[in-house]
Amino acid sequence: MMKKSRRSFLKVAGVAAVGLGASPAMNFASSDISHPVKSKNEHGLSAHRWGMVIDTNKITDEVVEACVEACHKAHNVPDFNHEVDEEKYPKTRPVNHKQEIKWLWEEEFHNAFPDKEDEFLAEKYHDLPFLVTCNHCKNAPCVKACPTQATFKREDGIVLMDYHRCIGCRFCMAACPFGARSFNFRDPRPFIEKNDPAFPTRTKGVVEKCNLCAERLAKGEQPHCVEASEGAIVVGDLEDPESEVRALLNEHYSIRRKQSMGTEPSVYYVM
Amino acid sequence: MNKNYIITGLVIFALAVLSPFWFNIITTTQAAPEPELLGKAKAEKKCVLDKYDMRANHMSLLDDWRDSVVRDADRMYKSSNGHSFNMSLSTGENSCLGCHEDKAKFCDACHTYASVTPYCWDCHTNPKEIE
């Protein structure tokens, strides 16, 4: 039976060709069940555009202090006034007190709002403490300045830093009109009173700033400053007309910092 | 005659060329360390990927994880083996270090042997190292 007709040869070859053609499809069908899936946390908070409303009438010195402390503690922001533990960090260079790292801090009215300092401004504004931080601008100039896309705008409006990609060029600091960014001129670790392992520190050579507690929103929790503020700070979705922040903005007169720069800040101050 | 010289020369040449092998036969070589599964990882049966995949690819997995967490805000990872992980290097129960509780005897045992020094720990903190 060695002799094969052309006909039977073609039949076998045809079946084989169909089999070969089908194999990628078979592979696909069998493997897509087991692909890893990435997703958001079920009870995470989300928004179209996160924003913050600060009620200046409720901001007192105590509230300012509580907010700044809660933020800086949780994010391992160094304090250069902290006494260095000589045993753990021997030979730490003396501190240059002009250096400062801050995510959230207090500012006077005429520094926070230089373009709104009217000649006969209501006197109380000269004394009130103002809390300032990254404005998570809609048209963030820092995002455009960053050559490595380490600073980027997340879909939900948060201007975030990917510290893994930051090369420390500081273009973003030059671009930011609010001074919201700080540079690590030295290793911050000796100046962190108690390192909270829940959030990584930074290293020498990277820029840092407020992240609107992205790590907390992801777990369904409010930012640290909101929790510490006794109701003075509200964070929510600026693009949702039903949200608490929009209700506040509807009811009260509010201002934003350096609006003339055109960066469209997402932090509002209720006056 | 010349034949003897040539053969002696060849023998010496062969010995010299193969010297690394002789050296290895005489001296004892250090065996690669066995990374120890301690703490939670000991009780747990499964890693994120299977063992050999982890061994070869944990660096790319971590790279992938940090991009999804930081850039896409996705923090949950459902692995192909059916387990779910909260994507994190060092924070939380089922992060790498949450399960491989002893970094020194696990990650570092391998890395020291292979002369790798990941710079991750300049920022990320091993929760066990604070106190």
mmCIF file of C-alpha atoms in Angstrom:
data_model
loop_
_atom_site.group_PDB
_atom_site.id
_atom_site.type_symbol
_atom_site.label_atom_id
_atom_site.label_comp_id
_atom_site.label_asym_id
_atom_site.label_seq_id
_atom_site.Cartn_x
_atom_site.Cartn_y
_atom_site.Cartn_z
ATOM 1 C CA MET A 1 0.000 0.000 0.000
ATOM 2 C CA MET A 2 2.921 2.317 -0.491
ATOM 3 C CA LYS A 3 1.320 4.019 -3.379
ATOM 4 C CA LYS A 4 -0.560 7.161 -2.482
ATOM 5 C CA SER A 5 -2.894 8.876 -4.794
ATOM 6 C CA ARG A 6 -2.549 12.628 -5.182
ATOM 7 C CA ARG A 7 -6.107 12.837 -3.926
ATOM 8 C CA SER A 8 -5.440 11.201 -0.562
ATOM 9 C CA PHE A 9 -2.267 13.240 -0.100
ATOM 10 C CA LEU A 10 -4.161 16.468 -0.613
ATOM 11 C CA LYS A 11 -6.838 15.392 1.863
ATOM 12 C CA VAL A 12 -4.322 14.779 4.610
ATOM 13 C CA ALA A 13 -2.449 17.986 3.829
ATOM 14 C CA GLY A 14 -5.713 19.939 3.938
ATOM 15 C CA VAL A 15 -6.696 18.633 7.345
ATOM 16 C CA ALA A 16 -3.206 19.364 8.649
ATOM 17 C CA ALA A 17 -3.374 22.949 7.350
ATOM 18 C CA VAL A 18 -6.707 23.557 9.076
ATOM 19 C CA GLY A 19 -5.220 22.210 12.305
ATOM 20 C CA LEU A 20 -2.221 24.521 12.083
ATOM 21 C CA GLY A 21 -4.418 27.489 11.346
ATOM 22 C CA ALA A 22 -6.624 26.741 14.329
ATOM 23 C CA SER A 23 -3.833 26.364 16.862
ATOM 24 C CA PRO A 24 -3.441 30.065 17.777
ATOM 25 C CA ALA A 25 -7.174 30.245 18.345
ATOM 26 C CA MET A 26 -7.028 27.151 20.526
ATOM 27 C CA ASN A 27 -4.150 28.600 22.514
ATOM 28 C CA PHE A 28 -6.008 31.814 23.021
ATOM 29 C CA ALA A 29 -9.152 30.034 24.150
ATOM 30 C CA SER A 30 -7.300 27.920 26.658
ATOM 31 C CA SER A 31 -5.060 30.616 28.149
ATOM 32 C CA ASP A 32 -7.292 33.617 28.632
ATOM 33 C CA ILE A 33 -8.952 32.090 31.675
ATOM 34 C CA SER A 34 -5.727 32.308 33.600
ATOM 35 C CA HIS A 35 -4.490 35.809 32.777
ATOM 36 C CA PRO A 36 -3.875 37.923 35.852
ATOM 37 C CA VAL A 37 -6.426 40.676 36.386
ATOM 38 C CA LYS A 38 -5.673 44.055 37.912
ATOM 39 C CA SER A 39 -8.378 46.166 39.410
ATOM 40 C CA LYS A 40 -9.216 48.922 41.841
ATOM 41 C CA ASN A 41 -10.089 48.208 45.429
ATOM 42 C CA GLU A 42 -13.844 47.595 45.787
ATOM 43 C CA HIS A 43 -14.459 50.300 48.375
ATOM 44 C CA GLY A 44 -11.993 52.796 46.986
ATOM 45 C CA LEU A 45 -13.206 56.341 46.385
ATOM 46 C CA SER A 46 -13.252 57.704 42.870
ATOM 47 C CA ALA A 47 -14.000 61.000 41.149
ATOM 48 C CA HIS A 48 -13.899 62.625 37.756
ATOM 49 C CA ARG A 49 -11.816 65.427 39.143
ATOM 50 C CA TRP A 50 -10.739 65.517 42.760
ATOM 51 C CA GLY A 51 -10.793 68.905 44.385
ATOM 52 C CA MET A 52 -10.509 70.449 47.822
ATOM 53 C CA VAL A 53 -12.523 73.160 49.540
ATOM 54 C CA ILE A 54 -10.975 74.875 52.547
ATOM 55 C CA ASP A 55 -13.285 76.917 54.745
ATOM 56 C CA THR A 56 -11.066 79.745 55.907
ATOM 57 C CA ASN A 57 -13.510 80.657 58.685
ATOM 58 C CA LYS A 58 -12.894 77.329 60.382
ATOM 59 C CA ILE A 59 -9.123 77.363 60.075
ATOM 60 C CA THR A 60 -7.417 78.169 63.354
ATOM 61 C CA ASP A 61 -3.808 77.801 64.380
ATOM 62 C CA GLU A 62 -4.650 74.539 66.120
ATOM 63 C CA VAL A 63 -6.375 73.136 63.052
ATOM 64 C CA VAL A 64 -3.421 74.124 60.890
ATOM 65 C CA GLU A 65 -1.021 72.395 63.204
ATOM 66 C CA ALA A 66 -3.112 69.229 63.433
ATOM 67 C CA CYS A 67 -3.496 68.982 59.660
ATOM 68 C CA VAL A 68 0.154 69.560 58.871
ATOM 69 C CA GLU A 69 1.255 67.124 61.510
ATOM 70 C CA ALA A 70 -1.141 64.388 60.388
ATOM 71 C CA CYS A 71 -0.021 64.781 56.779
ATOM 72 C CA HIS A 72 3.696 64.967 57.402
ATOM 73 C CA LYS A 73 3.770 62.134 59.935
ATOM 74 C CA ALA A 74 1.893 59.724 57.722
ATOM 75 C CA HIS A 75 3.939 60.513 54.635
ATOM 76 C CA ASN A 76 7.318 60.503 56.362
ATOM 77 C CA VAL A 77 8.036 64.110 55.483
ATOM 78 C CA PRO A 78 11.326 65.052 57.167
ATOM 79 C CA ASP A 79 11.561 67.871 59.677
ATOM 80 C CA PHE A 80 15.009 69.433 59.686
ATOM 81 C CA ASN A 81 14.496 70.658 63.242
ATOM 82 C CA HIS A 82 14.327 67.085 64.411
ATOM 83 C CA GLU A 83 17.321 66.051 66.455
ATOM 84 C CA VAL A 84 19.257 63.349 64.619
ATOM 85 C CA ASP A 85 19.790 60.034 66.370
ATOM 86 C CA GLU A 86 23.593 59.904 66.354
ATOM 87 C CA GLU A 87 23.701 56.176 66.936
ATOM 88 C CA LYS A 88 21.549 55.317 63.986
ATOM 89 C CA TYR A 89 22.860 57.961 61.656
ATOM 90 C CA PRO A 90 26.423 58.776 62.609
ATOM 91 C CA LYS A 91 28.258 61.599 60.839
ATOM 92 C CA THR A 92 25.132 63.376 59.661
ATOM 93 C CA ARG A 93 26.091 66.726 58.187
ATOM 94 C CA PRO A 94 24.856 69.773 60.095
ATOM 95 C CA VAL A 95 21.540 71.133 58.936
ATOM 96 C CA ASN A 96 21.058 74.115 56.687
ATOM 97 C CA HIS A 97 17.870 75.557 58.070
ATOM 98 C CA LYS A 98 16.952 77.240 54.830
ATOM 99 C CA GLN A 99 16.076 73.785 53.605
ATOM 100 C CA GLU A 100 12.544 72.650 54.071
ATOM 101 C CA ILE A 101 10.331 69.860 52.825
ATOM 102 C CA LYS A 102 6.608 70.424 52.980
ATOM 103 C CA TRP A 103 3.454 68.949 51.559
ATOM 104 C CA LEU A 104 0.978 71.136 53.444
ATOM 105 C CA TRP A 105 1.846 74.332 55.260
ATOM 106 C CA GLU A 106 0.687 77.639 56.633
ATOM 107 C CA GLU A 107 0.949 80.840 54.631
ATOM 108 C CA GLU A 108 -0.129 84.420 55.183
ATOM 109 C CA PHE A 109 -2.835 85.891 53.002
ATOM 110 C CA HIS A 110 -0.577 88.277 51.108
ATOM 111 C CA ASN A 111 1.796 85.433 50.237
ATOM 112 C CA ALA A 112 -0.884 82.949 49.338
ATOM 113 C CA PHE A 113 -2.938 85.428 47.320
ATOM 114 C CA PRO A 114 -0.551 88.171 46.173
ATOM 115 C CA ASP A 115 -2.907 89.307 43.419
ATOM 116 C CA LYS A 116 -5.817 89.732 45.823
ATOM 117 C CA GLU A 117 -4.175 92.001 48.319
ATOM 118 C CA ASP A 118 -6.423 94.987 47.959
ATOM 119 C CA GLU A 119 -5.592 98.345 49.429
ATOM 120 C CA PHE A 120 -8.272 98.207 52.106
ATOM 121 C CA LEU A 121 -8.598 94.476 52.516
ATOM 122 C CA ALA A 122 -10.704 93.361 55.482
ATOM 123 C CA GLU A 123 -8.331 93.363 58.397
ATOM 124 C CA LYS A 124 -9.021 89.853 59.595
ATOM 125 C CA TYR A 125 -7.329 88.391 56.534
ATOM 126 C CA HIS A 126 -3.993 89.786 57.587
ATOM 127 C CA ASP A 127 -3.969 87.576 60.658
ATOM 128 C CA LEU A 128 -5.779 84.460 59.539
ATOM 129 C CA PRO A 129 -3.620 81.425 58.870
ATOM 130 C CA PHE A 130 -4.072 79.975 55.381
ATOM 131 C CA LEU A 131 -3.392 76.344 54.616
ATOM 132 C CA VAL A 132 -1.755 75.824 51.257
ATOM 133 C CA THR A 133 -0.670 72.743 49.373
ATOM 134 C CA CYS A 134 -0.405 71.399 45.837
ATOM 135 C CA ASN A 135 -3.386 72.747 43.892
ATOM 136 C CA HIS A 136 -3.699 69.695 41.641
ATOM 137 C CA CYS A 137 -4.224 72.130 38.784
ATOM 138 C CA LYS A 138 -6.324 71.257 35.787
ATOM 139 C CA ASN A 139 -3.641 72.684 33.492
ATOM 140 C CA ALA A 140 -0.705 71.679 35.604
ATOM 141 C CA PRO A 141 2.498 73.369 34.404
ATOM 142 C CA CYS A 142 4.655 70.919 36.332
ATOM 143 C CA VAL A 143 3.275 68.042 34.279
ATOM 144 C CA LYS A 144 4.289 69.796 31.083
ATOM 145 C CA ALA A 145 7.726 70.610 32.443
ATOM 146 C CA CYS A 146 8.617 67.099 33.577
ATOM 147 C CA PRO A 147 10.972 65.510 31.046
ATOM 148 C CA THR A 148 10.484 61.950 32.321
ATOM 149 C CA GLN A 149 6.747 61.985 32.981
ATOM 150 C CA ALA A 150 7.497 61.343 36.619
ATOM 151 C CA THR A 151 4.903 64.009 37.364
ATOM 152 C CA PHE A 152 1.682 63.227 35.613
ATOM 153 C CA LYS A 153 -1.992 63.910 35.782
ATOM 154 C CA ARG A 154 -4.038 60.938 36.801
ATOM 155 C CA GLU A 155 -7.423 60.375 35.149
ATOM 156 C CA ASP A 156 -9.175 61.513 38.310
ATOM 157 C CA GLY A 157 -7.442 64.888 38.311
ATOM 158 C CA ILE A 158 -4.777 64.224 40.934
ATOM 159 C CA VAL A 159 -1.378 65.556 39.926
ATOM 160 C CA LEU A 160 0.791 62.728 41.093
ATOM 161 C CA MET A 161 4.465 61.903 41.231
ATOM 162 C CA ASP A 162 6.004 58.616 40.297
ATOM 163 C CA TYR A 163 9.060 58.836 42.536
ATOM 164 C CA HIS A 164 10.550 55.880 40.743
ATOM 165 C CA ARG A 165 10.994 57.991 37.654
ATOM 166 C CA CYS A 166 12.033 61.297 39.184
ATOM 167 C CA ILE A 167 15.562 62.264 38.137
ATOM 168 C CA GLY A 168 15.681 65.367 40.307
ATOM 169 C CA CYS A 169 15.997 67.925 37.518
ATOM 170 C CA ARG A 170 13.624 70.316 39.329
ATOM 171 C CA PHE A 171 12.026 71.713 36.181
ATOM 172 C CA CYS A 172 8.688 71.093 37.889
ATOM 173 C CA MET A 173 9.715 73.295 40.797
ATOM 174 C CA ALA A 174 10.542 76.113 38.428
ATOM 175 C CA ALA A 175 7.240 75.609 36.652
ATOM 176 C CA CYS A 176 5.006 75.537 39.723
ATOM 177 C CA PRO A 177 3.702 79.025 40.578
ATOM 178 C CA PHE A 178 2.722 77.935 44.079
ATOM 179 C CA GLY A 179 5.997 76.654 45.465
ATOM 180 C CA ALA A 180 4.197 73.433 46.266
ATOM 181 C CA ARG A 181 7.219 71.255 45.576
ATOM 182 C CA SER A 182 10.275 70.510 47.669
ATOM 183 C CA PHE A 183 13.582 68.993 46.683
ATOM 184 C CA ASN A 184 15.503 66.485 48.762
ATOM 185 C CA PHE A 185 18.974 67.987 48.914
ATOM 186 C CA ARG A 186 19.956 65.276 51.361
ATOM 187 C CA ASP A 187 18.822 61.905 52.642
ATOM 188 C CA PRO A 188 15.606 62.651 54.544
ATOM 189 C CA ARG A 189 15.656 59.576 56.773
ATOM 190 C CA PRO A 190 17.707 60.925 59.695
ATOM 191 C CA PHE A 191 15.145 63.719 60.023
ATOM 192 C CA ILE A 192 12.056 61.577 60.218
ATOM 193 C CA GLU A 193 11.002 61.245 63.808
ATOM 194 C CA LYS A 194 9.160 57.968 63.376
ATOM 195 C CA ASN A 195 9.289 56.219 60.049
ATOM 196 C CA ASP A 196 5.810 54.973 59.187
ATOM 197 C CA PRO A 197 6.341 51.809 57.140
ATOM 198 C CA ALA A 198 2.935 52.207 55.522
ATOM 199 C CA PHE A 199 4.329 54.822 53.156
ATOM 200 C CA PRO A 200 7.777 54.872 51.556
ATOM 201 C CA THR A 201 10.146 57.698 52.364
ATOM 202 C CA ARG A 202 11.934 59.537 49.579
ATOM 203 C CA THR A 203 15.645 59.664 48.846
ATOM 204 C CA LYS A 204 18.174 62.331 48.206
ATOM 205 C CA GLY A 205 17.711 63.699 44.704
ATOM 206 C CA VAL A 206 13.959 63.508 44.202
ATOM 207 C CA VAL A 207 11.289 66.172 44.320
ATOM 208 C CA GLU A 208 8.190 65.610 46.426
ATOM 209 C CA LYS A 209 4.779 67.110 47.111
ATOM 210 C CA CYS A 210 1.221 66.406 48.247
ATOM 211 C CA ASN A 211 -0.414 63.384 46.606
ATOM 212 C CA LEU A 212 -3.927 64.152 47.860
ATOM 213 C CA CYS A 213 -3.547 60.941 49.858
ATOM 214 C CA ALA A 214 -4.020 58.793 46.775
ATOM 215 C CA GLU A 215 -3.079 55.789 48.899
ATOM 216 C CA ARG A 216 -5.953 56.529 51.287
ATOM 217 C CA LEU A 217 -8.576 57.321 48.661
ATOM 218 C CA ALA A 218 -7.731 53.931 47.154
ATOM 219 C CA LYS A 219 -8.775 52.319 50.436
ATOM 220 C CA GLY A 220 -11.955 54.355 50.731
ATOM 221 C CA GLU A 221 -10.559 56.678 53.379
ATOM 222 C CA GLN A 222 -10.493 60.465 53.446
ATOM 223 C CA PRO A 223 -7.143 62.305 53.253
ATOM 224 C CA HIS A 224 -5.288 62.853 56.517
ATOM 225 C CA CYS A 225 -5.749 66.620 56.475
ATOM 226 C CA VAL A 226 -9.516 66.246 56.028
ATOM 227 C CA GLU A 227 -9.718 63.948 59.031
ATOM 228 C CA ALA A 228 -7.639 66.260 61.192
ATOM 229 C CA SER A 229 -9.353 69.465 60.077
ATOM 230 C CA GLU A 230 -12.551 69.307 62.162
ATOM 231 C CA GLY A 231 -14.643 69.968 59.091
ATOM 232 C CA ALA A 232 -12.585 72.848 57.709
ATOM 233 C CA ILE A 233 -11.359 70.856 54.707
ATOM 234 C CA VAL A 234 -13.601 68.897 52.369
ATOM 235 C CA VAL A 235 -12.337 66.788 49.495
ATOM 236 C CA GLY A 236 -14.647 65.601 46.744
ATOM 237 C CA ASP A 237 -15.554 65.454 43.077
ATOM 238 C CA LEU A 238 -15.567 68.908 41.470
ATOM 239 C CA GLU A 239 -17.300 67.598 38.399
ATOM 240 C CA ASP A 240 -20.182 65.988 40.239
ATOM 241 C CA PRO A 241 -22.891 68.667 40.763
ATOM 242 C CA GLU A 242 -24.293 66.617 43.641
ATOM 243 C CA SER A 243 -21.050 66.471 45.586
ATOM 244 C CA GLU A 244 -20.424 68.159 48.917
ATOM 245 C CA VAL A 245 -17.644 70.310 47.512
ATOM 246 C CA ARG A 246 -19.920 71.644 44.776
ATOM 247 C CA ALA A 247 -22.637 72.365 47.322
ATOM 248 C CA LEU A 248 -20.167 74.360 49.399
ATOM 249 C CA LEU A 249 -18.951 76.286 46.367
ATOM 250 C CA ASN A 250 -22.537 77.001 45.403
ATOM 251 C CA GLU A 251 -23.439 78.429 48.772
ATOM 252 C CA HIS A 252 -20.341 80.475 49.503
ATOM 253 C CA TYR A 253 -18.043 82.909 47.808
ATOM 254 C CA SER A 254 -14.690 81.282 47.206
ATOM 255 C CA ILE A 255 -11.320 82.191 45.721
ATOM 256 C CA ARG A 256 -8.399 80.297 44.256
ATOM 257 C CA ARG A 257 -4.701 81.068 44.310
ATOM 258 C CA LYS A 258 -3.098 82.983 41.438
ATOM 259 C CA GLN A 259 -5.964 82.369 39.065
ATOM 260 C CA SER A 260 -4.444 84.698 36.497
ATOM 261 C CA MET A 261 -1.753 82.116 35.816
ATOM 262 C CA GLY A 262 -4.384 80.025 34.064
ATOM 263 C CA THR A 263 -3.473 76.773 35.767
ATOM 264 C CA GLU A 264 -7.019 76.231 37.073
ATOM 265 C CA PRO A 265 -6.273 75.142 40.654
ATOM 266 C CA SER A 266 -8.539 72.516 42.200
ATOM 267 C CA VAL A 267 -8.191 73.916 45.710
ATOM 268 C CA TYR A 268 -10.847 76.490 46.643
ATOM 269 C CA TYR A 269 -10.893 78.800 49.654
ATOM 270 C CA VAL A 270 -14.299 79.679 51.054
ATOM 271 C CA MET A 271 -14.061 83.238 52.362
ATOM 272 C CA MET B 1 63.571 13.924 18.672
ATOM 273 C CA ASN B 2 61.076 16.753 18.206
ATOM 274 C CA LYS B 3 58.166 14.416 18.765
ATOM 275 C CA ASN B 4 58.803 14.258 22.526
ATOM 276 C CA TYR B 5 58.978 18.018 22.840
ATOM 277 C CA ILE B 6 55.781 18.434 20.952
ATOM 278 C CA ILE B 7 53.911 15.916 23.067
ATOM 279 C CA THR B 8 55.182 17.406 26.344
ATOM 280 C CA GLY B 9 54.229 20.829 25.081
ATOM 281 C CA LEU B 10 50.756 19.635 24.193
ATOM 282 C CA VAL B 11 50.248 18.040 27.598
ATOM 283 C CA ILE B 12 51.325 21.223 29.377
ATOM 284 C CA PHE B 13 49.104 23.244 27.098
ATOM 285 C CA ALA B 14 46.106 21.011 27.794
ATOM 286 C CA LEU B 15 46.702 21.207 31.543
ATOM 287 C CA ALA B 16 47.005 24.965 31.423
ATOM 288 C CA VAL B 17 43.967 25.510 29.258
ATOM 289 C CA LEU B 18 41.806 23.348 31.461
ATOM 290 C CA SER B 19 43.162 24.881 34.684
ATOM 291 C CA PRO B 20 39.806 26.381 35.750
ATOM 292 C CA PHE B 21 38.371 22.890 35.817
ATOM 293 C CA TRP B 22 41.264 21.552 37.908
ATOM 294 C CA PHE B 23 40.869 24.463 40.228
ATOM 295 C CA ASN B 24 37.204 23.693 40.693
ATOM 296 C CA ILE B 25 37.876 20.035 41.336
ATOM 297 C CA ILE B 26 40.422 20.805 44.050
ATOM 298 C CA THR B 27 38.589 23.603 45.857
ATOM 299 C CA THR B 28 35.044 23.306 47.168
ATOM 300 C CA THR B 29 32.629 25.722 45.555
ATOM 301 C CA GLN B 30 29.987 27.450 47.584
ATOM 302 C CA ALA B 31 26.525 26.186 46.790
ATOM 303 C CA ALA B 32 23.848 28.748 45.962
ATOM 304 C CA PRO B 33 21.872 29.579 49.088
ATOM 305 C CA GLU B 34 18.405 28.190 49.518
ATOM 306 C CA PRO B 35 16.128 31.126 50.216
ATOM 307 C CA GLU B 36 14.205 30.217 53.362
ATOM 308 C CA LEU B 37 10.454 30.328 53.426
ATOM 309 C CA LEU B 38 9.695 31.737 56.856
ATOM 310 C CA GLY B 39 6.774 33.283 58.667
ATOM 311 C CA LYS B 40 3.575 33.515 56.729
ATOM 312 C CA ALA B 41 5.170 32.299 53.528
ATOM 313 C CA LYS B 42 5.813 28.975 55.200
ATOM 314 C CA ALA B 43 2.163 28.402 55.968
ATOM 315 C CA GLU B 44 1.045 29.765 52.646
ATOM 316 C CA LYS B 45 1.271 27.394 49.718
ATOM 317 C CA LYS B 46 1.451 29.782 46.838
ATOM 318 C CA CYS B 47 3.365 32.795 45.696
ATOM 319 C CA VAL B 48 2.066 35.291 43.146
ATOM 320 C CA LEU B 49 3.301 33.245 40.217
ATOM 321 C CA ASP B 50 4.659 29.762 40.371
ATOM 322 C CA LYS B 51 8.007 29.212 41.974
ATOM 323 C CA TYR B 52 10.235 29.163 38.921
ATOM 324 C CA ASP B 53 8.459 32.070 37.344
ATOM 325 C CA MET B 54 8.946 34.046 40.550
ATOM 326 C CA ARG B 55 12.586 33.129 40.712
ATOM 327 C CA ALA B 56 13.181 34.339 37.192
ATOM 328 C CA ASN B 57 10.722 37.201 36.910
ATOM 329 C CA HIS B 58 9.982 38.782 40.282
ATOM 330 C CA MET B 59 11.773 41.989 39.231
ATOM 331 C CA SER B 60 9.520 42.492 36.232
ATOM 332 C CA LEU B 61 6.488 41.611 38.299
ATOM 333 C CA LEU B 62 7.418 44.301 40.803
ATOM 334 C CA ASP B 63 7.987 46.771 38.009
ATOM 335 C CA ASP B 64 4.575 45.922 36.635
ATOM 336 C CA TRP B 65 3.007 46.297 40.080
ATOM 337 C CA ARG B 66 4.426 49.701 40.780
ATOM 338 C CA ASP B 67 3.303 51.029 37.437
ATOM 339 C CA SER B 68 -0.245 49.871 37.962
ATOM 340 C CA VAL B 69 -0.389 51.185 41.522
ATOM 341 C CA VAL B 70 1.186 54.555 40.932
ATOM 342 C CA ARG B 71 0.052 55.295 37.391
ATOM 343 C CA ASP B 72 -3.246 53.452 36.890
ATOM 344 C CA ALA B 73 -4.411 53.448 40.514
ATOM 345 C CA ASP B 74 -5.081 49.715 40.276
ATOM 346 C CA ARG B 75 -4.014 48.111 43.530
ATOM 347 C CA MET B 76 -5.606 44.667 43.383
ATOM 348 C CA TYR B 77 -4.006 41.793 41.530
ATOM 349 C CA LYS B 78 -5.847 38.572 40.867
ATOM 350 C CA SER B 79 -3.181 36.105 39.951
ATOM 351 C CA SER B 80 -3.527 33.316 37.432
ATOM 352 C CA ASN B 81 -3.394 30.867 40.355
ATOM 353 C CA GLY B 82 -6.613 32.354 41.707
ATOM 354 C CA HIS B 83 -5.166 34.223 44.678
ATOM 355 C CA SER B 84 -5.688 37.954 45.139
ATOM 356 C CA PHE B 85 -2.940 40.280 46.239
ATOM 357 C CA ASN B 86 -2.838 43.859 47.341
ATOM 358 C CA MET B 87 0.006 44.968 45.079
ATOM 359 C CA SER B 88 2.689 46.203 47.390
ATOM 360 C CA LEU B 89 6.326 45.637 48.029
ATOM 361 C CA SER B 90 6.313 46.099 51.762
ATOM 362 C CA THR B 91 3.029 47.306 53.176
ATOM 363 C CA GLY B 92 0.133 45.134 54.229
ATOM 364 C CA GLU B 93 -0.559 41.498 54.927
ATOM 365 C CA ASN B 94 -0.112 40.081 51.458
ATOM 366 C CA SER B 95 2.632 42.287 50.151
ATOM 367 C CA CYS B 96 5.941 40.629 49.290
ATOM 368 C CA LEU B 97 7.342 41.354 52.735
ATOM 369 C CA GLY B 98 4.020 40.828 54.466
ATOM 370 C CA CYS B 99 4.270 37.196 53.452
ATOM 371 C CA HIS B 100 8.028 36.687 53.135
ATOM 372 C CA GLU B 101 8.435 38.101 56.592
ATOM 373 C CA ASP B 102 12.163 37.740 56.966
ATOM 374 C CA LYS B 103 13.767 39.851 54.278
ATOM 375 C CA ALA B 104 17.315 39.038 55.348
ATOM 376 C CA LYS B 105 16.880 35.291 55.107
ATOM 377 C CA PHE B 106 14.809 35.387 51.958
ATOM 378 C CA CYS B 107 15.363 38.278 49.550
ATOM 379 C CA ASP B 108 18.814 39.188 50.791
ATOM 380 C CA ALA B 109 20.082 35.612 50.928
ATOM 381 C CA CYS B 110 19.658 35.399 47.183
ATOM 382 C CA HIS B 111 20.621 38.936 46.363
ATOM 383 C CA THR B 112 23.851 38.876 48.318
ATOM 384 C CA TYR B 113 24.870 35.704 46.563
ATOM 385 C CA ALA B 114 23.986 37.170 43.176
ATOM 386 C CA SER B 115 25.481 40.591 43.994
ATOM 387 C CA VAL B 116 22.235 42.436 43.398
ATOM 388 C CA THR B 117 21.453 45.443 45.564
ATOM 389 C CA PRO B 118 17.992 46.716 44.745
ATOM 390 C CA TYR B 119 17.766 50.412 45.593
ATOM 391 C CA CYS B 120 14.118 50.036 46.584
ATOM 392 C CA TRP B 121 15.001 50.082 50.288
ATOM 393 C CA ASP B 122 16.266 53.645 50.070
ATOM 394 C CA CYS B 123 12.588 54.548 50.186
ATOM 395 C CA HIS B 124 10.496 51.491 50.956
ATOM 396 C CA THR B 125 10.741 50.294 54.518
ATOM 397 C CA ASN B 126 10.936 46.778 55.790
ATOM 398 C CA PRO B 127 8.409 46.987 58.652
ATOM 399 C CA LYS B 128 10.549 44.594 60.697
ATOM 400 C CA GLU B 129 13.516 46.937 60.590
ATOM 401 C CA ILE B 130 11.872 49.748 62.506
ATOM 402 C CA GLU B 131 11.614 49.615 66.251
#
